[in-house]
Amino acid sequence: MYRYFKTIRLFWSTAFASQLEYQLNFLIELLAMLGTLLGSVFILSLFFTGGRQLGDWTWESALVIQGVYTFLDGLTNALLRPNLTEIVNYVREGTLDYVLLKPIDSQFWLSVKKFSFAGLPEIILGLSIVFWASFQTGYSVSIYSLSVFIISLFFGFVILYSVWFLIAASSIWFVKTWNATEVLRALLAAGRYPISAYPVILRFIFTLVLPVAFLTTFPAKAILGELNLIILFFGLILSSLFFIFSRLFWKFALKHYTSASS
Amino acid sequence: MRIFGLSFKVIKTLLTTQYAYMLEYRIEIALWALSGVLPFIMFSLWSQSDVGNSFGLNDIGLARYFLSAFLVRQFSVVWVVFSFEEDSLSGRLSPYLLQPLHPLFRYVASHLAEQATRLPFALAIAITFFILNPSSFWLPSLPQVFLAYLSTHFAFTIAFLLQSLVAALCFWTEKSSALERLIFVPYLFLSGLLVPLSAFPSNVLKVAMLTPFPYLINFPAKILSGMQVDIFNGFLAQILWISILIPSVNILWKLGVKRYTAMGA
C-alpha cells in the first residue's frame, strides 16, 4: 500500500514540475473555466424565471448541483482525462508493453500517471459553490451530512472513473476511442441539472443504466441532508459493481492484447 | 471555371479523395454524430418545465427547434484547429505549404466530405426522434429547406473562418487547441444550442446578437423549424461576418507563414 502512495507522490511532483513551464496554458484554462461556469449559471437561471422551480429544486439547491458538477469536472480534467486518453497512445505506439512489465498494477499505473494542475482551480471553486449555495438554502451543514456527502461523492467518482476506464480499455480492440469518450462526456453533461427535472424514462436511465444521478444529484441531496441512506447503500453496491467490472474487463482486454510490434 | 482560384478538377479531386478517406471512419463519424445529443438533453429539460410558454414555444415548437439545432450543428461542426495543430506538430504541414494549394482548402474539403458521410447518421437520429415524439413531426417547405441549407452553410463558413484564425496562431504558439476552448465557451452559451435565444433577457440578447455566435445555430435552426425570424437581417449579419473574417484570416496566415520555421528546423 505504502508503495502505491509513494508512486503517486513521485508521479505528481514530476507532473507539477513539467507543467510549471506552461503558465499560459494554465491561464487559458482558468479563463475557459470561469466562462463556462458563468454561462452554465446563466442558463440555469433561465429555468427559474417567474418564480419557477426545476424538478422541485429551488434556485439555491440547484446551484449546489452545479457546484458538485464543477467539482467533478475539475477532477475529470485533473486526473481522468490526462491519464485515460493516453491509453490509446500506449496501445498505438506499442509502449503499453513497458507498462505491463512494471512491478506495479497496470490499471493503477495507467490511471494515476499524470495529474493536470489546471484542474485544481475548478475543484476548489466547485467545492466553494457547494458550501456557499448550501449555506444560502438556510440549511446548516452538520458533520453527519458532510460525511454522507463525501461518501456519496466518492461513490459517484468511482462510477465515473469505471465507465471512463471501460471505454479507454476498449482501445485494445478499437484503437480510436476518442469519439466514444465524447459521447460519454455529452451524456454526463445531463448531470448539470437535477435528475428529477427529466422525463421519467430518462430519470430511470440516468439512475440505473448510466448513473448520472449518483454523480451530482445524490451528493447534492446529501449535503442538504436529504439523502436517503438506502440510496447511499445502493450507491455502494452500484459503484462496487462498476469498479469490479472495470477490473475484470481490463484483465480480459489484456488477454487479447497483442503488442503493436509483434 | 475557377472557384476561389481553384480549377474544377482540383475541387473534384479534393472532395472525392477526402470522401473516400472519411468513409473509412464511418463508425467514428456515427459516434461523433451521437455525441451531439446535447440539444436533446436540453429539450427533455425544457419540455418538462413550463418556462417554454413564457418565451413563446409550446412542446411541439421546442421539439422542432432542438431537432433543428441538432441538425444545424451536425453540418456546421468545425475541427480545423485540431487537424492543423496535429499536422503542424508532426511536420506534415511543411509539404502542404510547398504545394500551390492553400492548406486551408484541404481542410475545407475534408470537412465537407465528413458532412456528406455524416448525413445518413444524422437522418437516422432525426427519424428516431420523430418516432419518440411523433407529434412534433413536420416537413419544412422547399423554400424553408433551401434557406436553412444556405444559412447552415454560411454558419459553417463563419465557424470555419473563426477556427482558422485560431489555427493561424499555431504559427506563434503550439497550443492553439487551448485557445480554441476560449471560442467554444461563448459558442456553447450564445449560439442557441442550449436554449432558443428568445428566452434570453433582452439586454443579454442585445449583446449576444453583436457576436457571430447566434448566427451559427439559432438563426438557421429557427428557419428550419419554421419559427418567426428576420431572414433578411440574419443573412445580412452572416454575410457581414464572413466578409470581415476572410481578409483577417488571410492576413494572419500570411504573417504566420512568414514566421514559420518547420518543426525540427
CSV table of N, CA and C in Angstrom, one decimal, chain B residues 66-164:
chain,number,residue,atom,x,y,z
B,66,PHE,N,-35.2,22.2,-31.2
B,66,PHE,CA,-34.0,21.5,-30.7
B,66,PHE,C,-33.5,20.4,-31.8
B,67,LEU,N,-34.5,19.8,-32.5
B,67,LEU,CA,-34.1,18.9,-33.5
B,67,LEU,C,-33.4,19.7,-34.6
B,68,SER,N,-33.9,20.9,-35.0
B,68,SER,CA,-33.2,21.7,-36.0
B,68,SER,C,-31.8,22.1,-35.5
B,69,ALA,N,-31.7,22.5,-34.2
B,69,ALA,CA,-30.4,22.9,-33.7
B,69,ALA,C,-29.4,21.8,-33.8
B,70,PHE,N,-29.9,20.5,-33.5
B,70,PHE,CA,-29.1,19.4,-33.6
B,70,PHE,C,-28.6,19.2,-35.1
B,71,LEU,N,-29.5,19.3,-36.0
B,71,LEU,CA,-29.1,19.1,-37.4
B,71,LEU,C,-28.2,20.2,-37.9
B,72,VAL,N,-28.4,21.5,-37.5
B,72,VAL,CA,-27.6,22.6,-37.9
B,72,VAL,C,-26.2,22.4,-37.4
B,73,ARG,N,-26.1,21.9,-36.1
B,73,ARG,CA,-24.8,21.7,-35.6
B,73,ARG,C,-24.0,20.6,-36.3
B,74,GLN,N,-24.8,19.5,-36.7
B,74,GLN,CA,-24.1,18.4,-37.3
B,74,GLN,C,-23.4,18.8,-38.6
B,75,PHE,N,-24.0,19.9,-39.3
B,75,PHE,CA,-23.5,20.3,-40.6
B,75,PHE,C,-22.7,21.6,-40.5
B,76,SER,N,-22.4,22.0,-39.3
B,76,SER,CA,-21.5,23.2,-39.1
B,76,SER,C,-20.4,23.0,-38.1
B,77,VAL,N,-20.2,21.7,-37.7
B,77,VAL,CA,-19.1,21.5,-36.8
B,77,VAL,C,-17.8,21.6,-37.5
B,78,VAL,N,-16.8,22.3,-36.8
B,78,VAL,CA,-15.5,22.5,-37.4
B,78,VAL,C,-14.4,22.0,-36.4
B,79,TRP,N,-13.4,21.4,-37.0
B,79,TRP,CA,-12.3,20.9,-36.2
B,79,TRP,C,-11.0,21.2,-36.8
B,80,VAL,N,-10.9,22.4,-37.6
B,80,VAL,CA,-9.6,22.7,-38.2
B,80,VAL,C,-8.5,22.8,-37.2
B,81,VAL,N,-8.8,23.5,-36.1
B,81,VAL,CA,-7.7,23.7,-35.1
B,81,VAL,C,-7.0,22.4,-34.8
B,82,PHE,N,-7.8,21.4,-34.5
B,82,PHE,CA,-7.2,20.1,-34.1
B,82,PHE,C,-6.4,19.4,-35.2
B,83,SER,N,-6.9,19.4,-36.4
B,83,SER,CA,-6.2,18.8,-37.5
B,83,SER,C,-4.9,19.6,-37.8
B,84,PHE,N,-5.1,20.9,-37.7
B,84,PHE,CA,-4.0,21.8,-38.1
B,84,PHE,C,-2.9,21.7,-37.0
B,85,GLU,N,-3.2,21.6,-35.8
B,85,GLU,CA,-2.2,21.5,-34.7
B,85,GLU,C,-1.4,20.2,-34.9
B,86,GLU,N,-2.2,19.1,-35.2
B,86,GLU,CA,-1.5,17.8,-35.4
B,86,GLU,C,-0.6,17.9,-36.6
B,87,ASP,N,-1.1,18.4,-37.7
B,87,ASP,CA,-0.2,18.5,-38.9
B,87,ASP,C,1.0,19.3,-38.6
B,88,SER,N,0.8,20.4,-37.9
B,88,SER,CA,1.9,21.3,-37.6
B,88,SER,C,2.9,20.7,-36.7
B,89,LEU,N,2.5,20.0,-35.7
B,89,LEU,CA,3.4,19.4,-34.7
B,89,LEU,C,4.1,18.2,-35.3
B,90,SER,N,3.4,17.5,-36.2
B,90,SER,CA,4.1,16.3,-36.7
B,90,SER,C,4.9,16.6,-38.0
B,91,GLY,N,4.9,17.9,-38.4
B,91,GLY,CA,5.8,18.2,-39.5
B,91,GLY,C,5.1,18.0,-40.9
B,92,ARG,N,3.9,17.5,-40.9
B,92,ARG,CA,3.2,17.2,-42.1
B,92,ARG,C,2.9,18.5,-42.9
B,93,LEU,N,2.9,19.6,-42.1
B,93,LEU,CA,2.4,20.9,-42.7
B,93,LEU,C,3.4,21.4,-43.8
B,94,SER,N,4.7,21.1,-43.6
B,94,SER,CA,5.7,21.7,-44.5
B,94,SER,C,5.5,21.3,-45.9
B,95,PRO,N,5.3,20.0,-46.3
B,95,PRO,CA,5.0,19.7,-47.7
B,95,PRO,C,3.7,20.4,-48.2
B,96,TYR,N,2.7,20.5,-47.3
B,96,TYR,CA,1.4,21.2,-47.7
B,96,TYR,C,1.7,22.6,-48.1
B,97,LEU,N,2.6,23.3,-47.3
B,97,LEU,CA,2.8,24.7,-47.6
B,97,LEU,C,3.6,24.9,-48.9
B,98,LEU,N,4.3,23.9,-49.3
B,98,LEU,CA,5.1,24.0,-50.6
B,98,LEU,C,4.2,23.8,-51.8
B,99,GLN,N,3.0,23.2,-51.6
B,99,GLN,CA,2.2,22.9,-52.8
B,99,GLN,C,1.4,24.2,-53.2
B,100,PRO,N,1.1,24.3,-54.4
B,100,PRO,CA,0.4,25.6,-54.9
B,100,PRO,C,-1.1,25.6,-54.5
B,101,LEU,N,-1.4,25.0,-53.4
B,101,LEU,CA,-2.8,25.0,-52.9
B,101,LEU,C,-2.8,25.4,-51.5
B,102,HIS,N,-3.6,26.4,-51.1
B,102,HIS,CA,-3.6,26.9,-49.8
B,102,HIS,C,-4.0,25.7,-48.8
B,103,PRO,N,-3.3,25.4,-47.8
B,103,PRO,CA,-3.6,24.3,-46.9
B,103,PRO,C,-5.0,24.3,-46.4
B,104,LEU,N,-5.6,25.5,-46.2
B,104,LEU,CA,-7.0,25.6,-45.7
B,104,LEU,C,-8.0,24.9,-46.6
B,105,PHE,N,-7.7,24.9,-47.9
B,105,PHE,CA,-8.7,24.2,-48.8
B,105,PHE,C,-8.7,22.7,-48.6
B,106,ARG,N,-7.6,22.2,-48.2
B,106,ARG,CA,-7.6,20.7,-47.9
B,106,ARG,C,-8.5,20.5,-46.7
B,107,TYR,N,-8.5,21.4,-45.7
B,107,TYR,CA,-9.3,21.2,-44.6
B,107,TYR,C,-10.8,21.4,-44.9
B,108,VAL,N,-11.0,22.4,-45.8
B,108,VAL,CA,-12.4,22.6,-46.2
B,108,VAL,C,-13.0,21.4,-46.8
B,109,ALA,N,-12.2,20.8,-47.7
B,109,ALA,CA,-12.6,19.6,-48.4
B,109,ALA,C,-12.9,18.5,-47.4
B,110,SER,N,-12.0,18.3,-46.4
B,110,SER,CA,-12.3,17.2,-45.5
B,110,SER,C,-13.5,17.4,-44.7
B,111,HIS,N,-13.8,18.7,-44.3
B,111,HIS,CA,-15.0,18.9,-43.5
B,111,HIS,C,-16.2,18.6,-44.4
B,112,LEU,N,-16.2,19.1,-45.7
B,112,LEU,CA,-17.4,18.8,-46.5
B,112,LEU,C,-17.6,17.3,-46.7
B,113,ALA,N,-16.5,16.6,-46.9
B,113,ALA,CA,-16.6,15.2,-47.1
B,113,ALA,C,-17.2,14.5,-45.8
B,114,GLU,N,-16.7,15.0,-44.7
B,114,GLU,CA,-17.2,14.4,-43.4
B,114,GLU,C,-18.7,14.7,-43.3
B,115,GLN,N,-19.1,15.9,-43.7
B,115,GLN,CA,-20.6,16.2,-43.6
B,115,GLN,C,-21.4,15.2,-44.4
B,116,ALA,N,-20.9,14.9,-45.6
B,116,ALA,CA,-21.6,14.0,-46.5
B,116,ALA,C,-21.7,12.6,-45.9
B,117,THR,N,-20.6,12.2,-45.2
B,117,THR,CA,-20.6,10.9,-44.6
B,117,THR,C,-21.5,10.8,-43.4
B,118,ARG,N,-21.7,12.0,-42.8
B,118,ARG,CA,-22.5,12.1,-41.6
B,118,ARG,C,-24.0,12.1,-41.9
B,119,LEU,N,-24.3,12.5,-43.1
B,119,LEU,CA,-25.7,12.7,-43.4
B,119,LEU,C,-26.6,11.6,-43.0
B,120,PRO,N,-26.3,10.3,-43.5
B,120,PRO,CA,-27.2,9.2,-43.1
B,120,PRO,C,-27.4,9.0,-41.6
B,121,PHE,N,-26.3,9.2,-40.8
B,121,PHE,CA,-26.5,9.0,-39.4
B,121,PHE,C,-27.3,10.1,-38.7
B,122,ALA,N,-27.1,11.4,-39.2
B,122,ALA,CA,-27.9,12.5,-38.7
B,122,ALA,C,-29.4,12.2,-39.0
B,123,LEU,N,-29.7,11.7,-40.2
B,123,LEU,CA,-31.1,11.4,-40.6
B,123,LEU,C,-31.6,10.3,-39.8
B,124,ALA,N,-30.8,9.3,-39.5
B,124,ALA,CA,-31.3,8.2,-38.6
B,124,ALA,C,-31.7,8.7,-37.2
B,125,ILE,N,-30.8,9.6,-36.7
B,125,ILE,CA,-31.1,10.2,-35.4
B,125,ILE,C,-32.4,11.0,-35.4
B,126,ALA,N,-32.6,11.8,-36.5
B,126,ALA,CA,-33.8,12.6,-36.7
B,126,ALA,C,-35.0,11.7,-36.7
B,127,ILE,N,-34.9,10.6,-37.5
B,127,ILE,CA,-36.1,9.7,-37.6
B,127,ILE,C,-36.4,9.1,-36.2
B,128,THR,N,-35.4,8.7,-35.5
B,128,THR,CA,-35.6,8.1,-34.1
B,128,THR,C,-36.3,9.2,-33.3
B,129,PHE,N,-35.9,10.4,-33.4
B,129,PHE,CA,-36.5,11.5,-32.6
B,129,PHE,C,-38.0,11.6,-33.0
B,130,PHE,N,-38.4,11.5,-34.3
B,130,PHE,CA,-39.8,11.6,-34.6
B,130,PHE,C,-40.6,10.4,-34.2
B,131,ILE,N,-39.9,9.2,-34.1
B,131,ILE,CA,-40.6,8.0,-33.6
B,131,ILE,C,-40.9,8.2,-32.1
B,132,LEU,N,-40.0,8.8,-31.4
B,132,LEU,CA,-40.2,9.0,-30.0
B,132,LEU,C,-41.2,10.2,-29.7
B,133,ASN,N,-41.2,11.2,-30.6
B,133,ASN,CA,-42.0,12.3,-30.4
B,133,ASN,C,-42.9,12.5,-31.7
B,134,PRO,N,-43.8,11.6,-32.0
B,134,PRO,CA,-44.5,11.7,-33.2
B,134,PRO,C,-45.2,13.0,-33.5
B,135,SER,N,-45.7,13.6,-32.4
B,135,SER,CA,-46.5,14.8,-32.6
B,135,SER,C,-45.7,16.0,-33.1
B,136,SER,N,-44.3,15.9,-33.0
B,136,SER,CA,-43.5,17.0,-33.4
B,136,SER,C,-43.2,16.9,-34.9
B,137,PHE,N,-43.6,15.9,-35.6
B,137,PHE,CA,-43.2,15.7,-37.0
B,137,PHE,C,-43.7,16.8,-37.8
B,138,TRP,N,-42.8,17.3,-38.7
B,138,TRP,CA,-43.1,18.3,-39.7
B,138,TRP,C,-42.2,18.2,-40.9
B,139,LEU,N,-42.7,18.7,-42.0
B,139,LEU,CA,-41.9,18.7,-43.2
B,139,LEU,C,-41.8,20.2,-43.6
B,140,PRO,N,-40.6,20.8,-43.5
B,140,PRO,CA,-40.5,22.2,-43.9
B,140,PRO,C,-40.7,22.3,-45.4
B,141,SER,N,-41.2,23.5,-45.8
B,141,SER,CA,-41.5,23.7,-47.2
B,141,SER,C,-40.1,23.8,-47.9
B,142,LEU,N,-40.2,23.7,-49.2
B,142,LEU,CA,-38.9,23.7,-50.0
B,142,LEU,C,-38.2,25.0,-49.8
B,143,PRO,N,-38.8,26.2,-49.9
B,143,PRO,CA,-38.0,27.4,-49.7
B,143,PRO,C,-37.4,27.4,-48.3
B,144,GLN,N,-38.1,26.9,-47.3
B,144,GLN,CA,-37.6,26.8,-45.9
B,144,GLN,C,-36.3,26.0,-45.9
B,145,VAL,N,-36.4,24.8,-46.6
B,145,VAL,CA,-35.3,23.9,-46.6
B,145,VAL,C,-34.1,24.6,-47.3
B,146,PHE,N,-34.4,25.3,-48.4
B,146,PHE,CA,-33.3,25.9,-49.2
B,146,PHE,C,-32.6,27.0,-48.3
B,147,LEU,N,-33.5,27.9,-47.6
B,147,LEU,CA,-32.9,28.9,-46.8
B,147,LEU,C,-32.1,28.4,-45.6
B,148,ALA,N,-32.7,27.3,-45.0
B,148,ALA,CA,-32.0,26.7,-43.9
B,148,ALA,C,-30.6,26.1,-44.3
B,149,TYR,N,-30.6,25.5,-45.5
B,149,TYR,CA,-29.4,24.9,-46.1
B,149,TYR,C,-28.4,26.0,-46.3
B,150,LEU,N,-28.8,27.1,-46.9
B,150,LEU,CA,-27.9,28.2,-47.2
B,150,LEU,C,-27.3,28.8,-45.9
B,151,SER,N,-28.2,29.0,-44.9
B,151,SER,CA,-27.7,29.7,-43.7
B,151,SER,C,-26.8,28.7,-42.9
B,152,THR,N,-27.1,27.4,-43.0
B,152,THR,CA,-26.2,26.4,-42.3
B,152,THR,C,-24.8,26.5,-43.0
B,153,HIS,N,-24.8,26.6,-44.3
B,153,HIS,CA,-23.5,26.7,-45.0
B,153,HIS,C,-22.8,27.9,-44.6
B,154,PHE,N,-23.5,29.0,-44.5
B,154,PHE,CA,-22.9,30.3,-44.0
B,154,PHE,C,-22.4,30.1,-42.6
B,155,ALA,N,-23.2,29.4,-41.8
B,155,ALA,CA,-22.8,29.2,-40.4
B,155,ALA,C,-21.5,28.4,-40.3
B,156,PHE,N,-21.4,27.4,-41.2
B,156,PHE,CA,-20.2,26.6,-41.3
B,156,PHE,C,-19.0,27.4,-41.7
B,157,THR,N,-19.3,28.3,-42.7
B,157,THR,CA,-18.2,29.2,-43.2
B,157,THR,C,-17.7,30.1,-42.0
B,158,ILE,N,-18.6,30.7,-41.3
B,158,ILE,CA,-18.2,31.6,-40.2
B,158,ILE,C,-17.4,30.8,-39.1
B,159,ALA,N,-17.9,29.6,-38.8
B,159,ALA,CA,-17.2,28.8,-37.8
B,159,ALA,C,-15.9,28.4,-38.3
B,160,PHE,N,-15.8,28.0,-39.5
B,160,PHE,CA,-14.5,27.6,-40.1
B,160,PHE,C,-13.5,28.7,-40.1
B,161,LEU,N,-14.0,29.9,-40.5
B,161,LEU,CA,-13.1,31.1,-40.5
B,161,LEU,C,-12.6,31.4,-39.1
B,162,LEU,N,-13.5,31.4,-38.1
B,162,LEU,CA,-13.2,31.7,-36.7
B,162,LEU,C,-12.1,30.7,-36.3
B,163,GLN,N,-12.2,29.4,-36.6
B,163,GLN,CA,-11.2,28.5,-36.1
B,163,GLN,C,-10.0,28.6,-36.9
B,164,SER,N,-10.1,29.0,-38.2
B,164,SER,CA,-8.8,29.2,-39.0
B,164,SER,C,-8.0,30.3,-38.4
